[in-house]
mmCIF file of C-alpha atoms in Angstrom:
data_model
loop_
_atom_site.group_PDB
_atom_site.id
_atom_site.type_symbol
_atom_site.label_atom_id
_atom_site.label_comp_id
_atom_site.label_asym_id
_atom_site.label_seq_id
_atom_site.Cartn_x
_atom_site.Cartn_y
_atom_site.Cartn_z
ATOM 1 C CA MET A 173 -11.518 -9.936 18.771
ATOM 2 C CA SER A 174 -7.950 -8.680 19.199
ATOM 3 C CA ASP A 175 -6.217 -10.299 16.234
ATOM 4 C CA ASN A 176 -4.278 -7.276 14.945
ATOM 5 C CA SER A 177 -1.281 -7.645 12.666
ATOM 6 C CA ILE A 178 1.175 -5.724 10.509
ATOM 7 C CA TRP A 179 0.778 -6.761 6.875
ATOM 8 C CA PHE A 180 3.312 -4.636 5.045
ATOM 9 C CA ILE A 181 6.036 -2.060 5.720
ATOM 10 C CA GLU A 182 8.007 -0.083 3.120
ATOM 11 C CA LEU A 183 10.178 3.007 2.923
ATOM 12 C CA ILE A 184 8.414 6.019 1.377
ATOM 13 C CA THR A 185 10.262 7.804 -1.423
ATOM 14 C CA PRO A 186 10.918 11.408 -0.365
ATOM 15 C CA ASN A 187 9.025 14.187 -2.127
ATOM 16 C CA LYS A 188 10.936 15.695 -5.019
ATOM 17 C CA THR A 189 10.773 19.164 -3.455
ATOM 18 C CA ASP A 190 12.459 17.791 -0.317
ATOM 19 C CA ALA A 191 15.157 15.810 -2.142
ATOM 20 C CA ALA A 192 16.068 18.267 -4.935
ATOM 21 C CA PRO A 193 17.974 20.801 -2.786
ATOM 22 C CA TYR A 194 20.132 17.995 -1.385
ATOM 23 C CA LEU A 195 20.757 16.424 -4.790
ATOM 24 C CA ASP A 196 21.365 19.758 -6.536
ATOM 25 C CA SER A 197 23.994 20.902 -4.055
ATOM 26 C CA SER A 198 27.018 22.037 -6.068
ATOM 27 C CA SER A 199 29.423 20.852 -3.389
ATOM 28 C CA THR A 200 30.637 17.268 -3.471
ATOM 29 C CA ASN A 201 30.608 17.383 0.300
ATOM 30 C CA LYS A 202 26.883 17.730 1.133
ATOM 31 C CA ARG A 203 27.507 18.349 4.838
ATOM 32 C CA ALA A 204 29.842 21.239 4.173
ATOM 33 C CA SER A 205 27.305 22.887 1.837
ATOM 34 C CA GLY A 206 24.657 22.972 4.565
ATOM 35 C CA SER A 207 22.248 20.799 2.589
ATOM 36 C CA SER A 208 20.974 17.783 4.487
ATOM 37 C CA PRO A 209 19.202 14.704 3.167
ATOM 38 C CA PRO A 210 15.404 14.747 3.334
ATOM 39 C CA LYS A 211 13.694 13.174 6.317
ATOM 40 C CA ARG A 212 12.699 9.556 5.696
ATOM 41 C CA TYR A 213 9.373 7.916 6.507
ATOM 42 C CA ALA A 214 7.929 4.399 6.406
ATOM 43 C CA ARG A 215 4.467 3.285 5.314
ATOM 44 C CA ALA A 216 2.762 0.471 7.222
ATOM 45 C CA PHE A 217 -0.511 -1.410 6.702
ATOM 46 C CA LEU A 218 -2.157 -2.669 9.890
ATOM 47 C CA PHE A 219 -5.013 -5.153 9.997
ATOM 48 C CA ASN A 220 -7.082 -3.800 12.886
ATOM 49 C CA ARG A 221 -9.595 -6.460 13.862
ATOM 50 C CA ASP A 222 -10.401 -5.369 17.412
ATOM 51 C CA HIS A 223 -13.505 -3.337 16.540
ATOM 52 C CA SER A 224 -17.028 -4.345 15.603
ATOM 53 C CA VAL A 225 -16.160 -3.271 12.039
ATOM 54 C CA SER A 226 -12.599 -4.350 11.226
ATOM 55 C CA LYS A 227 -10.396 -1.933 9.283
ATOM 56 C CA VAL A 228 -7.146 -1.851 7.373
ATOM 57 C CA LYS A 229 -5.177 1.158 8.575
ATOM 58 C CA GLU A 230 -2.400 2.714 6.537
ATOM 59 C CA LEU A 231 0.122 4.733 8.540
ATOM 60 C CA GLN A 232 3.050 7.016 7.809
ATOM 61 C CA ILE A 233 5.782 6.549 10.425
ATOM 62 C CA GLY A 234 8.679 8.917 10.865
ATOM 63 C CA PRO A 235 10.936 10.642 10.675
ATOM 64 C CA LEU A 236 13.362 7.733 10.710
ATOM 65 C CA PRO A 237 15.450 6.508 12.418
ATOM 66 C CA ILE A 238 13.104 6.262 15.384
ATOM 67 C CA SER A 239 13.538 9.139 17.835
ATOM 68 C CA SER A 240 11.441 11.320 20.125
ATOM 69 C CA GLU A 241 10.193 13.110 16.946
ATOM 70 C CA THR A 242 8.846 9.902 15.381
ATOM 71 C CA LYS A 243 5.070 9.690 15.029
ATOM 72 C CA ALA A 244 2.586 7.369 13.353
ATOM 73 C CA VAL A 245 -0.115 9.297 11.480
ATOM 74 C CA PRO A 246 -2.712 8.210 8.901
ATOM 75 C CA PHE A 247 -1.152 7.924 5.433
ATOM 76 C CA SER A 248 -4.117 9.252 3.533
ATOM 77 C CA TYR A 249 -3.050 12.283 1.518
ATOM 78 C CA VAL A 250 -2.477 10.110 -1.562
ATOM 79 C CA TYR A 251 -6.162 9.091 -1.518
ATOM 80 C CA GLN A 252 -7.737 12.533 -1.184
ATOM 81 C CA SER A 253 -10.450 13.461 -3.641
ATOM 82 C CA ARG A 254 -13.313 15.921 -3.706
ATOM 83 C CA THR A 255 -15.725 13.051 -4.340
ATOM 84 C CA VAL A 256 -14.485 10.577 -1.717
ATOM 85 C CA PRO A 257 -14.553 11.241 2.053
ATOM 86 C CA ALA A 258 -11.145 11.445 3.715
ATOM 87 C CA VAL A 259 -9.774 8.055 4.725
ATOM 88 C CA GLU A 260 -8.988 9.195 8.277
ATOM 89 C CA GLU A 261 -12.628 10.266 8.736
ATOM 90 C CA GLN A 262 -13.610 6.665 8.043
ATOM 91 C CA GLY A 263 -10.932 5.244 10.381
ATOM 92 C CA GLY A 264 -9.243 3.211 7.640
ATOM 93 C CA PHE A 265 -10.288 0.982 4.793
ATOM 94 C CA PRO A 266 -12.895 -1.758 5.194
ATOM 95 C CA PHE A 267 -11.268 -5.006 6.330
ATOM 96 C CA ASN A 268 -12.691 -6.865 3.320
ATOM 97 C CA SER A 269 -10.541 -4.695 1.035
ATOM 98 C CA MET A 270 -7.390 -6.485 2.208
ATOM 99 C CA THR A 271 -5.486 -9.282 0.506
ATOM 100 C CA THR A 272 -6.877 -12.759 1.060
ATOM 101 C CA TYR A 273 -4.970 -15.729 2.469
ATOM 102 C CA GLY A 274 -5.481 -19.467 2.731
ATOM 103 C CA ILE A 275 -8.965 -20.792 2.046
ATOM 104 C CA GLU A 276 -10.257 -17.315 1.097
ATOM 105 C CA SER A 277 -7.587 -17.024 -1.579
ATOM 106 C CA VAL A 278 -8.351 -20.496 -2.958
ATOM 107 C CA ALA A 279 -12.084 -19.723 -3.131
ATOM 108 C CA LEU A 280 -11.535 -16.311 -4.738
ATOM 109 C CA ASN A 281 -9.161 -17.755 -7.327
ATOM 110 C CA ALA A 282 -11.626 -20.540 -8.219
ATOM 111 C CA PHE A 283 -14.334 -17.905 -8.701
ATOM 112 C CA ILE A 284 -12.131 -15.736 -10.939
ATOM 113 C CA VAL A 285 -10.974 -18.711 -13.036
ATOM 114 C CA SER A 286 -14.618 -19.776 -13.467
ATOM 115 C CA PHE A 287 -15.522 -16.660 -15.424
ATOM 116 C CA MET A 288 -12.104 -15.927 -16.937
ATOM 117 C CA THR A 289 -12.174 -19.237 -18.825
ATOM 118 C CA GLU A 290 -15.388 -18.073 -20.510
ATOM 119 C CA VAL A 291 -13.657 -14.949 -21.852
ATOM 120 C CA LYS A 292 -10.337 -16.623 -22.630
ATOM 121 C CA ASP A 293 -10.560 -16.011 -26.394
ATOM 122 C CA ALA A 294 -11.366 -12.330 -25.890
ATOM 123 C CA THR A 295 -8.517 -11.730 -23.411
ATOM 124 C CA ASN A 296 -6.115 -13.608 -25.693
ATOM 125 C CA GLY A 297 -7.097 -11.307 -28.544
ATOM 126 C CA ILE A 298 -6.984 -8.084 -26.508
ATOM 127 C CA LEU A 299 -4.174 -8.755 -24.038
ATOM 128 C CA GLY A 300 -2.271 -11.560 -25.726
ATOM 129 C CA GLY A 301 -2.964 -13.936 -22.847
ATOM 130 C CA ALA A 302 -5.610 -15.354 -20.560
ATOM 131 C CA TYR A 303 -5.726 -15.841 -16.792
ATOM 132 C CA THR A 304 -5.741 -19.554 -16.073
ATOM 133 C CA GLY A 305 -4.746 -19.546 -12.422
ATOM 134 C CA PRO A 306 -1.991 -18.385 -10.070
ATOM 135 C CA GLU A 307 0.532 -20.922 -11.347
ATOM 136 C CA ASP A 308 0.546 -19.190 -14.768
ATOM 137 C CA GLU A 309 2.530 -15.950 -14.426
ATOM 138 C CA LYS A 310 1.546 -14.453 -17.810
ATOM 139 C CA LEU A 311 -1.524 -12.675 -16.418
ATOM 140 C CA THR A 312 -2.218 -12.009 -12.753
ATOM 141 C CA TYR A 313 -4.711 -10.053 -10.707
ATOM 142 C CA SER A 314 -4.317 -8.048 -7.542
#
């Protein structure tokens, strides 16, 4: 199967240590002070379905704007833990960890509503609301 797609792209906020020197420059003219803005990067989620085990890959792309320096590398440092193997070692996240669409979303929502209605009184007491479906924006799930 070769049904790959880009699901989401966003601009990554620069690290504080990279942005602070530029923002703290005493000169009103940043270029004259020698301080340059931090390099910018994008984050992209790719649905990679062309393997026997489909994956969701998360990439860091940059620096931007696109140039000969621009590279796409696994965006995994935010997920590192001593108890969980590195994301890049696994080749991405399992495909079934992605957002659902269409009939999958309808079936998942029906399942969630089926048990959330049974605990409606408890969630009203604890959270001040109960999940009754996607059309009610008081409580949602993701």
